[in-house]
Short mmCIF file of C-alpha atoms and ligand atoms in Angstrom, two decimals:
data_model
loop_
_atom_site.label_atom_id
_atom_site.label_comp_id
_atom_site.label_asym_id
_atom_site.label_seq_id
_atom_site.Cartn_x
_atom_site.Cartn_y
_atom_site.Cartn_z
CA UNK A 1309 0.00 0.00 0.00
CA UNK A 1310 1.24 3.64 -1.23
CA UNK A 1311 0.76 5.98 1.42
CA UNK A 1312 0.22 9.92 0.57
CA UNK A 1313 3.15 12.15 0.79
CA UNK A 1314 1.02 13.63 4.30
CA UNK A 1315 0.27 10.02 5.79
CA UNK A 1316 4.33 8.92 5.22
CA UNK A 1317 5.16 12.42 7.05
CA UNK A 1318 2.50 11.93 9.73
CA UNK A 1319 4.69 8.22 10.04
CA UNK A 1320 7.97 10.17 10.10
CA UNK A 1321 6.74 12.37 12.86
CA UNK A 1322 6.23 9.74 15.21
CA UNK A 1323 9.27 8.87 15.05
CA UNK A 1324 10.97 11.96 15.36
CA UNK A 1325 12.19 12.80 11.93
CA UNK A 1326 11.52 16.69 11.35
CA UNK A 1327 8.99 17.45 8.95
CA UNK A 1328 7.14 20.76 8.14
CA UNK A 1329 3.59 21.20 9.89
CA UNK A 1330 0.83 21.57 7.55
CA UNK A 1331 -3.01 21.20 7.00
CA UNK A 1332 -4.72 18.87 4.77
CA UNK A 1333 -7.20 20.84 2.72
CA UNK A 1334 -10.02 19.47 -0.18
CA UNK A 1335 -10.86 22.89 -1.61
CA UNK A 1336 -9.54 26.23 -2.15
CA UNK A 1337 -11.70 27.61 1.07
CA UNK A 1338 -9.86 24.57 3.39
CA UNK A 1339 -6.22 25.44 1.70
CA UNK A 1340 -6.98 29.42 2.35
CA UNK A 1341 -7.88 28.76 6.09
CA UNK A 1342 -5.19 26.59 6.11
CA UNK A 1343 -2.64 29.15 5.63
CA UNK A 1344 -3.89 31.59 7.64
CA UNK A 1345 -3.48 29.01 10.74
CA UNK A 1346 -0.23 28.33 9.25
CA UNK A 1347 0.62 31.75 8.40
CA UNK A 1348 3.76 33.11 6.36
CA UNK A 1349 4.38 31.76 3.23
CA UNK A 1350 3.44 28.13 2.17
CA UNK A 1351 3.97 25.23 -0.14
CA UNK A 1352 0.29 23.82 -1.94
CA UNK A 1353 0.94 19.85 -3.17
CA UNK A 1354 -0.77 17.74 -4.90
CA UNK A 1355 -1.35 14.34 -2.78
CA UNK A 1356 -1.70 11.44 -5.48
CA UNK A 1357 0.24 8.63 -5.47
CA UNK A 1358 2.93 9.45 -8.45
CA UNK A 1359 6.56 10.71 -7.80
CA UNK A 1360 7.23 13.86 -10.15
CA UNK A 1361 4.87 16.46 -8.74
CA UNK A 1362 6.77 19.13 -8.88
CA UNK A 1363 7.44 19.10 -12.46
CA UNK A 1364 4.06 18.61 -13.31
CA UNK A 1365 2.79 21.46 -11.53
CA UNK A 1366 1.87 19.99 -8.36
CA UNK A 1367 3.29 21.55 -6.15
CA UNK A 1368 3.56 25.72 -5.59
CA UNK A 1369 4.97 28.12 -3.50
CA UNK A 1370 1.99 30.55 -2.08
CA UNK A 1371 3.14 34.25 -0.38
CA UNK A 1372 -0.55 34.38 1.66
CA UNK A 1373 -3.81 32.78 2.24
CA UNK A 1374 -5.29 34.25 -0.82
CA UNK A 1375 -2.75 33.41 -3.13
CA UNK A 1376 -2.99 29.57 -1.47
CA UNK A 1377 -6.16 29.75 -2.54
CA UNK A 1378 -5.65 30.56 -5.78
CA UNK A 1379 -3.04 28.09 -5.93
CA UNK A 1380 -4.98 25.62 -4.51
CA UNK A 1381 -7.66 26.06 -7.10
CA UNK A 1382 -4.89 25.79 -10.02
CA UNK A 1383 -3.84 21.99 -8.56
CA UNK A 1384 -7.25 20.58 -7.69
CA UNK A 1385 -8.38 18.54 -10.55
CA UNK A 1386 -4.95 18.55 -12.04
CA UNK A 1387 -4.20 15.19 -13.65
CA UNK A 1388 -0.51 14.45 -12.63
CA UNK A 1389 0.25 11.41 -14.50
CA UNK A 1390 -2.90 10.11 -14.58
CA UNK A 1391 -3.88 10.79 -11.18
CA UNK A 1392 -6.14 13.24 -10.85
CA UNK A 1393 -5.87 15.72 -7.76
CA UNK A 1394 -8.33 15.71 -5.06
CA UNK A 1395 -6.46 16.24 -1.93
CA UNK A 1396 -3.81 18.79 -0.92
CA UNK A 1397 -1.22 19.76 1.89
CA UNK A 1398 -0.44 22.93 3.09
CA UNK A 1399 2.45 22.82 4.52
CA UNK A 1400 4.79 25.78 5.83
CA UNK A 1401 7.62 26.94 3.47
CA UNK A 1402 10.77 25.82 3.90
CA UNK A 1403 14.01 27.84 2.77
CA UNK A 1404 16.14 25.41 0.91
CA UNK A 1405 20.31 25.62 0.74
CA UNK A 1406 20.82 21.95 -0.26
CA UNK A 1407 18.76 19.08 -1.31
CA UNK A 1408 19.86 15.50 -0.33
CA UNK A 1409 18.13 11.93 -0.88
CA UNK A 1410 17.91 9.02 1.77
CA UNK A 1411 15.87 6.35 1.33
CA UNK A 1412 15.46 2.72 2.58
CA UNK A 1413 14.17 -0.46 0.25
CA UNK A 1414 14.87 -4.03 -0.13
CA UNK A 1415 17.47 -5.19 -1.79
CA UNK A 1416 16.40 -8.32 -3.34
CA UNK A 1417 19.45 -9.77 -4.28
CA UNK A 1418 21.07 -9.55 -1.10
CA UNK A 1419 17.91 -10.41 0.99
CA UNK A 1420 18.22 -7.39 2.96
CA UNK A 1421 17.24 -3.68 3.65
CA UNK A 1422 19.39 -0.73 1.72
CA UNK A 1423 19.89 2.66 2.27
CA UNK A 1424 20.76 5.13 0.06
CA UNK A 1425 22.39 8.01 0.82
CA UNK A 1426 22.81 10.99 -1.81
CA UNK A 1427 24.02 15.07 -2.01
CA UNK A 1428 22.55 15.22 -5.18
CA UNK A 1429 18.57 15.25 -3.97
CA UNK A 1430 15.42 16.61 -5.80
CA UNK A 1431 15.99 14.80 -8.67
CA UNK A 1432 14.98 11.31 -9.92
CA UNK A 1433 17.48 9.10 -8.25
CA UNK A 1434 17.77 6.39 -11.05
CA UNK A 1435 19.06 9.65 -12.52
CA UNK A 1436 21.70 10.32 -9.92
CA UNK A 1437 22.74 6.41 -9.95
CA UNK A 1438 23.24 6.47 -13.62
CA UNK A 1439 24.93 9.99 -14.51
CA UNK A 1440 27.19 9.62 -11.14
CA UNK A 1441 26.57 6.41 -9.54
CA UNK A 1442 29.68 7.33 -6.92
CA UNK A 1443 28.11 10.41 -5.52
CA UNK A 1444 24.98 7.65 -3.93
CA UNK A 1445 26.63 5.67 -1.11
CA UNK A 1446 24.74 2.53 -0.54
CA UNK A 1447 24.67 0.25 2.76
CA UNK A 1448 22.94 -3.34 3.56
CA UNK A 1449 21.66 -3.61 7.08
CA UNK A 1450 22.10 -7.22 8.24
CA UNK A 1451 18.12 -7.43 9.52
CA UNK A 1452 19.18 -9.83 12.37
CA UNK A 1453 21.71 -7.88 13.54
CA UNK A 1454 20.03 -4.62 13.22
CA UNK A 1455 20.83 -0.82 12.46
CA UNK A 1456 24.20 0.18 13.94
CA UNK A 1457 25.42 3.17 14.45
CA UNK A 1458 29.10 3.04 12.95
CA UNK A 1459 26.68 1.91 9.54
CA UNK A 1460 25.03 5.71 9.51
CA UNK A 1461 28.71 7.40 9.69
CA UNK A 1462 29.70 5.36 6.78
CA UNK A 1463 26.74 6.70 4.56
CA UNK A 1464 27.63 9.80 6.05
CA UNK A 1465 31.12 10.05 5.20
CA UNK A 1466 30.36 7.88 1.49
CA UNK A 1467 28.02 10.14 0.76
CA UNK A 1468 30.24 12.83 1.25
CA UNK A 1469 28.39 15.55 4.10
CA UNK A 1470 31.06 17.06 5.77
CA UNK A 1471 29.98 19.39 7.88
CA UNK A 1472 29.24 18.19 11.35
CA UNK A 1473 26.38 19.45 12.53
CA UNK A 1474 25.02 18.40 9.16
CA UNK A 1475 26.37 14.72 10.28
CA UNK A 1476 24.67 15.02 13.70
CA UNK A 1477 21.61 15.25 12.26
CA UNK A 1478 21.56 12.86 8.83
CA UNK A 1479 22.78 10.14 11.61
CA UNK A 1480 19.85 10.67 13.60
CA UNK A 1481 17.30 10.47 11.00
CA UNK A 1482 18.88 7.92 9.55
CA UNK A 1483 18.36 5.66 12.95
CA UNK A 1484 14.98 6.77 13.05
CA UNK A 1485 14.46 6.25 9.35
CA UNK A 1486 15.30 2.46 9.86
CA UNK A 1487 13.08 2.03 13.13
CA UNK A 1488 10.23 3.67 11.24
CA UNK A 1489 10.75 1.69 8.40
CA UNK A 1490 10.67 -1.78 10.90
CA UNK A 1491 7.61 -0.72 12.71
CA UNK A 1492 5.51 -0.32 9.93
CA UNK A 1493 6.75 -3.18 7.93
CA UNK A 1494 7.55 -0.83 5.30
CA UNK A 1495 9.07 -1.76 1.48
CA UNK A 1496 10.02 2.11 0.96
CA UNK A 1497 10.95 4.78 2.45
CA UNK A 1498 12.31 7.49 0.58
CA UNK A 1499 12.71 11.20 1.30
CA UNK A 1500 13.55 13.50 -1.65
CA UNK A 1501 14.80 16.00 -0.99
CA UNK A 1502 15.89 15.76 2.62
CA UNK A 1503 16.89 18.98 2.51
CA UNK A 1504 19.37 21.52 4.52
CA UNK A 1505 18.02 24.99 5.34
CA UNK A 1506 19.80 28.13 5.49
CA UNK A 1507 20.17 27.71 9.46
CA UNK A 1508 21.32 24.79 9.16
CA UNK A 1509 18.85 22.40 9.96
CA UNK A 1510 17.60 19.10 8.11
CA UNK A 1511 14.13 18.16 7.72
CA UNK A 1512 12.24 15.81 5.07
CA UNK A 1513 10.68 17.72 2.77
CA UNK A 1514 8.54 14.90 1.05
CA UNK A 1515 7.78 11.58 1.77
CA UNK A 1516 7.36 8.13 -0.39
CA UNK A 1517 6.11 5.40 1.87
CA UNK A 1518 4.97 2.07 0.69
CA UNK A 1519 3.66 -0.30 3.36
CA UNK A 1520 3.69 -4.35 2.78
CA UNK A 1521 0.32 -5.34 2.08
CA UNK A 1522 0.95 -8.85 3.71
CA UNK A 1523 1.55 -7.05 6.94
CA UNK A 1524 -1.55 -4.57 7.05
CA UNK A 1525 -3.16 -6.83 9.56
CA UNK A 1526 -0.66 -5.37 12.16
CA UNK A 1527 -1.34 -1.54 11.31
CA UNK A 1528 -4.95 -1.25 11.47
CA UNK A 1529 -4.23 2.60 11.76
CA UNK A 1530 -2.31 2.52 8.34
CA UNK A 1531 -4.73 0.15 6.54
CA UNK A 1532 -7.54 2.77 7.55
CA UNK A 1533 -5.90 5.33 5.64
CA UNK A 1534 -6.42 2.98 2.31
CA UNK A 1535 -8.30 5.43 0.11
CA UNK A 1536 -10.23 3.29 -2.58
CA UNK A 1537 -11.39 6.39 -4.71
CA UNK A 1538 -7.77 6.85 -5.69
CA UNK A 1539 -7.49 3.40 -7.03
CA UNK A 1540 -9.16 2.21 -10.20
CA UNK A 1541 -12.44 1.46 -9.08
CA UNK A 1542 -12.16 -1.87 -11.21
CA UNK A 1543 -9.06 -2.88 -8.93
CA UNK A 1544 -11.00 -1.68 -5.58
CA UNK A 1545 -13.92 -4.15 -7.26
CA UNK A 1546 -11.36 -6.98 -7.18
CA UNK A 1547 -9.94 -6.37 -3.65
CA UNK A 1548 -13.23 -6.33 -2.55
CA UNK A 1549 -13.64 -10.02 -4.54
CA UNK A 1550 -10.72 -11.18 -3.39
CA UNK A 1551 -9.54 -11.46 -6.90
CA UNK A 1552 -5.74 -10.53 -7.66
CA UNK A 1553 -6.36 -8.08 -10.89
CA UNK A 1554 -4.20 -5.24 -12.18
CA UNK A 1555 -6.30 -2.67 -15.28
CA UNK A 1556 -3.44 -2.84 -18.41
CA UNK A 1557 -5.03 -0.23 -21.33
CA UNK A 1558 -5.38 -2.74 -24.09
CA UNK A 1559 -8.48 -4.90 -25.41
CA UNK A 1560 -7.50 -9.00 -24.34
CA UNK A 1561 -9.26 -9.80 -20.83
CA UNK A 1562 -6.31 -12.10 -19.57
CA UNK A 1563 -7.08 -15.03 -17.02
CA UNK A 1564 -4.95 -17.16 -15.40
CA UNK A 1565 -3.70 -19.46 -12.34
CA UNK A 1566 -0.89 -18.31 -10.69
CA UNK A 1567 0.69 -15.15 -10.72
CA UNK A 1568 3.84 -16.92 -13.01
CA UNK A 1569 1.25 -18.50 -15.58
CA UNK A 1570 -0.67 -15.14 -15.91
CA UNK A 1571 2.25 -13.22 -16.72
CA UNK A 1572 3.32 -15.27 -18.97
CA UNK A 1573 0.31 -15.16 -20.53
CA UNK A 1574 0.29 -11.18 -20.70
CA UNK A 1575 3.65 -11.43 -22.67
CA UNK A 1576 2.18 -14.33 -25.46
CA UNK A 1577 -0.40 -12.03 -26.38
CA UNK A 1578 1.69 -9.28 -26.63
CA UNK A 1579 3.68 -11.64 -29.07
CA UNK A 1580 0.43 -12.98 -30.59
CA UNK A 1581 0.36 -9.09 -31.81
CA UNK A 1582 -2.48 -7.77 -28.97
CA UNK A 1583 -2.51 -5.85 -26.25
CA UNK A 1584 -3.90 -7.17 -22.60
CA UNK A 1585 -6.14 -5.63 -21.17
CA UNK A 1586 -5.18 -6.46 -17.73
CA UNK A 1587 -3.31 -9.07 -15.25
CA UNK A 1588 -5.39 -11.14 -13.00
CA UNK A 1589 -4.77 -14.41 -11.06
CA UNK A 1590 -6.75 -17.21 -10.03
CA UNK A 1591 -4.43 -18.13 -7.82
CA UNK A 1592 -4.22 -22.09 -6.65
CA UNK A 1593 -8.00 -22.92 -6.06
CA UNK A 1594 -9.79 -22.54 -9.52
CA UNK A 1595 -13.16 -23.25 -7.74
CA UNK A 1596 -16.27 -22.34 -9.65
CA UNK A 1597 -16.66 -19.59 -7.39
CA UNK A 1598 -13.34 -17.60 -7.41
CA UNK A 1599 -13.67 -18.26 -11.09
CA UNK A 1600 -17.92 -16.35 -11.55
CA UNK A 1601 -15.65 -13.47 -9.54
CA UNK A 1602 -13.15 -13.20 -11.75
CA UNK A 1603 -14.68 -12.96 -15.11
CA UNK A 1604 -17.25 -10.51 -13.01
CA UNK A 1605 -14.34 -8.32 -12.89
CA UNK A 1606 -12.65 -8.68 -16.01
CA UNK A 1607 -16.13 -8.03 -17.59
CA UNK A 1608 -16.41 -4.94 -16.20
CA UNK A 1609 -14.11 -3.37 -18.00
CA UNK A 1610 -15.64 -2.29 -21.19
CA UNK A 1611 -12.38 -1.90 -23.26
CA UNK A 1612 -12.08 -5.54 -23.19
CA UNK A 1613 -12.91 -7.15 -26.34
CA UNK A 1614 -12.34 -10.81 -25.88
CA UNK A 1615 -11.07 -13.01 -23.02
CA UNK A 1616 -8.26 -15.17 -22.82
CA UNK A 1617 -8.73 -18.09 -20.07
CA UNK A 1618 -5.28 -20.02 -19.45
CA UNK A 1619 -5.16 -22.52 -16.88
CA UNK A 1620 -2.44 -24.98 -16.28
CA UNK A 1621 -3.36 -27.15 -13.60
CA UNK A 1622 -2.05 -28.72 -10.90
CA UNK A 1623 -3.60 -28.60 -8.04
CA UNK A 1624 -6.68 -26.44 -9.16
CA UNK A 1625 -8.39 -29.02 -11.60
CA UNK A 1626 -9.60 -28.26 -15.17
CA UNK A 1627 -12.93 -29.73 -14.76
CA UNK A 1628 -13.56 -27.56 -11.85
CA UNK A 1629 -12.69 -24.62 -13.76
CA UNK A 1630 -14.44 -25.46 -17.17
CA UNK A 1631 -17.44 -26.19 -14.47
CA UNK A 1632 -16.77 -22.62 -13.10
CA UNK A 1633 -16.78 -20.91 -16.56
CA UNK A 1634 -20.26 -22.74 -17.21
CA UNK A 1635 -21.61 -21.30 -13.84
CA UNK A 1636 -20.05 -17.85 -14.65
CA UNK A 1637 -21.90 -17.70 -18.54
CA UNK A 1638 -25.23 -19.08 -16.46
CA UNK A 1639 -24.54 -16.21 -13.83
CA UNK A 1640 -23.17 -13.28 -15.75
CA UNK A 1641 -24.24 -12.18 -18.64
CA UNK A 1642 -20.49 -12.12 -21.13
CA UNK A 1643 -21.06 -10.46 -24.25
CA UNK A 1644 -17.02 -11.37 -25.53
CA UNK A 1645 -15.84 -14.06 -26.81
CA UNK A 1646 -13.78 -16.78 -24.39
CA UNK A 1647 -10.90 -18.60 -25.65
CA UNK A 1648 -9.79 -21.22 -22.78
CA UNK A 1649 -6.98 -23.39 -23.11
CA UNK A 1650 -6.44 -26.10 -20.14
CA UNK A 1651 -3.72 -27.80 -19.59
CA UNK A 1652 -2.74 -30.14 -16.64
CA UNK A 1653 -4.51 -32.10 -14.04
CA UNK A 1654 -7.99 -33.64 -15.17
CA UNK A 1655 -7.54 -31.34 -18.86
CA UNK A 1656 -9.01 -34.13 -20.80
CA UNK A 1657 -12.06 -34.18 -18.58
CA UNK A 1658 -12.36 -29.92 -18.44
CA UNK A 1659 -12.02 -29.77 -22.24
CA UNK A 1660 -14.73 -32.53 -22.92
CA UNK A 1661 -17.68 -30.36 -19.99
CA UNK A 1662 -16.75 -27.60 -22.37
CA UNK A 1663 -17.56 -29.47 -25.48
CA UNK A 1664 -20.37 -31.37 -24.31
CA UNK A 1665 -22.31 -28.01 -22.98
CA UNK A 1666 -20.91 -26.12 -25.99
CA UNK A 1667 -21.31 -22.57 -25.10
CA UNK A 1668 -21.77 -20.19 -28.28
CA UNK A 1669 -18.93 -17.65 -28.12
CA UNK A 1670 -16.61 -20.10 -26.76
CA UNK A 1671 -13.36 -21.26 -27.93
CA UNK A 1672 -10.79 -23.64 -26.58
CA UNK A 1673 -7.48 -23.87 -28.31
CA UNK A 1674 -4.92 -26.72 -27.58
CA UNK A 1675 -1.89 -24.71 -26.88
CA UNK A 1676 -0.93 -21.45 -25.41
CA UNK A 1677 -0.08 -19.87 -28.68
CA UNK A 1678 -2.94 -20.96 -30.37
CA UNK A 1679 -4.73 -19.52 -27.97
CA UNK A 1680 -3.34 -16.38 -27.28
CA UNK A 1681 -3.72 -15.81 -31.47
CA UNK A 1682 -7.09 -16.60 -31.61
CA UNK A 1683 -8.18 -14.20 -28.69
CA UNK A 1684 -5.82 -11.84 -30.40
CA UNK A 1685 -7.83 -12.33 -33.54
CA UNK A 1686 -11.26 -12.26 -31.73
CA UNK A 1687 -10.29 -8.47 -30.23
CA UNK A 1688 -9.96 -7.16 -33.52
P1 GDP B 964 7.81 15.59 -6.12
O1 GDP B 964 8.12 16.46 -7.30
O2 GDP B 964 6.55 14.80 -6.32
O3 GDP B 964 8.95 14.72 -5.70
O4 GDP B 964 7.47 16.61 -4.89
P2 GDP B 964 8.42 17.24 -3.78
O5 GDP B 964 7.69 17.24 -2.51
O6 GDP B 964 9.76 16.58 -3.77
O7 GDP B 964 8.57 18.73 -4.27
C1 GDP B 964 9.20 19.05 -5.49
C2 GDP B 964 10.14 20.23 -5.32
O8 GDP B 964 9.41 21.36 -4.86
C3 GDP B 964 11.20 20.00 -4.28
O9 GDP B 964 12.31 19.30 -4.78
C4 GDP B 964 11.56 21.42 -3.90
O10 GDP B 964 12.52 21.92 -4.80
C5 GDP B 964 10.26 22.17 -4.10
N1 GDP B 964 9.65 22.43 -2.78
C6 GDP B 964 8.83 21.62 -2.07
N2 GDP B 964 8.54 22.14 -0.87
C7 GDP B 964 9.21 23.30 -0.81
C8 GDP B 964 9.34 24.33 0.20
O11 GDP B 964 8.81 24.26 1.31
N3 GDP B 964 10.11 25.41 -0.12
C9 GDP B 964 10.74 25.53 -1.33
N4 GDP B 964 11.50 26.59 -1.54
N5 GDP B 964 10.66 24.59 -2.28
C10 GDP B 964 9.90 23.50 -2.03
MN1 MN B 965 10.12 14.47 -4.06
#
């Protein structure tokens, strides 16, 4: 789960990392009154979930309440990469001398937590690691063993801040950056630009803060802040169905069992010459059931122009499934063509339910390929 830019700083705060104070605000009025409790100058952002906000006009610099306003009015309804603006911060202004990056993520190679320590923040860091990949110091943390101290300094020092009270500080956040990041059994946490004011002091200026899904049973106050009318309504449909769906932009419905099969079936029909429409996973079970849901929410989406069903099974069986698909046509009404192709456990006995009941608008194809071309062909 993404969290906004205001929920990772709210996150941060707890655990002592300095942040800006700000408002949340829905309309011009709210960002206005905002300021004025605020007062001084202040910063209006865009909260979607997309990095790049700044560039994109999402996020502005406002001298007074009126001109947050104004500003405020400017950003709502902005689409920022496809993410259209709803909610803002208001957050006080900071004065900026430098800009630095720090962020923590898994390192899946090495099985364990990295940090990332750059000079060279407020800019994409895949950026900074390809134009100067030795100005961003990088450190594994051993998760057994835990965050030590000595393991800060040499970010510090590979990252190049020299000045100590600059050092003083970094080290600090960095500690609490890697307790925060534990706590909330966190994949990300990134701050760009951690930045360096005038004075001297070093706050985070943004947040990116993903939380592991698997482990939102633990942080019922996180998983509250899940806001489903920022997702594709189709996807919140799924979640709510317990079906594992991503929305792709082009017109083949994919199905398939197991998040390795199904992906593999989004790249043949991209060789087949189509486009898929989306990603979605049975999973292991294949019952009748968990199949009706997931051609409920394939269906929905009306840029899909034919279905592709691919099962391979093993322990879900193909007659359950072909039963499933017969329920689903009974259930739902599918106005697309199917093509299925079952392979595996009890295939012989799936394929022969599907012949013998011999659904109009329904194909089954011996082989992947054959498949994957003949949905192709049917989207056309
Ligand atoms: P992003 O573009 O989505 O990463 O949004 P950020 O929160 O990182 O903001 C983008 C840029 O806006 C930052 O890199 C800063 O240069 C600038 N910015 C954000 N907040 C402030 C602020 O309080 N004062 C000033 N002077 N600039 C800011
Ligand atoms: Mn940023």
């Amino acid at each position: 789960m993404d969290l906004y830019e205001y929920q990772g700083k709210e996150l941060f705060k707890r655990y002592g990392i300095p942040v800006s104070e700000g408002r949340l605000a829905t309309s011009p009025e709210e960002a206005r009154a905002a300021a004025e409790e605020l007062g001084g100058q202040v910063v209006v952002k865009a909260q979607v979930l997309t990095g790049g906000r700044g560039k994109a006009g999402g996020v502005k610099l406002a001298e007074d309440p009126r001109d947050a306003e104004q500003k405020a009015r400017d950003i709502l309804g902005l689409d920022i990469n496809g993410h259209v603006v709803h909610k803002l911060w208001i957050e006080r202004a900071s004065d900026i001398a430098k800009e630095y990056y720090l962020s923590i993520t898994f390192d899946r190679g090495e099985k364990k937590p990295l940090f990332m320590l750059t000079t060279q923040g407020g800019v994409e860091i895949e950026q900074v690691a390809e134009e100067s990949p030795d100005a961003l110091a990088r450190l594994h943390v051993d998760a057994l063993e835990g965050f030590q101290p000595y393991q800060g300094r040499r970010l510090i020092y590979g990252a190049g801040i020299e000045d100590p009270d600059e050092q003083k500080q970094v080290l600090a956040i960095i500690g609490k950056l890697y307790r925060c990041f534990v706590d909330a059994d966190a994949m990300l946490c990134e701050i760009n630009p951690l930045i360096v004011t005038p004075q001297g002091e070093v706050k985070a200026l943004d947040s990116k803060f993903t939380v592991d899904d698997s482990a939102l049973f633990r942080h019922a106050d996180v998983a509250a802040w899940r806001d489903t009318s920022a997702a594709d309504p189709l996807e919140a449909f799924a979640r709510e169905k317990g079906v594992t769906y991503v929305k792709l932009d082009g017109e083949v419905g994919i199905l398939g069992n197991g998040a390795g099969l199904s992906m593999s079936t989004v790249d043949v029909v991209v060789v087949a010459g189509g486009k898929p429409a989306n990603f979605c996973d049975l999973g292991g079970g294949g019952s009748a059931e968990g199949v009706v849901d997931a051609l409920e929410v394939i269906t929905r989406d009306p840029q899909v122009r034919s279905i592709f069903f691919n099962i391979f099974g093993g322990i879900t069986r193909c007659d359950e499934v072909a039963r499933g698909i017969l329920e689903a046509l009974d259930r739902i009404e599918i106005n697309v063509p199917i093509v299925v192709r079952l392979d595996g456990t009890n295939a012989e006995e799936g394929r022969r339910i599907l012949a013998d009941a011999a659904p109009p608008n329904l194909y089954v194809e011996p082989t992947m390929l054959e498949a994957a071309r003949r949905a192709v062909e049917l989207a056309k």
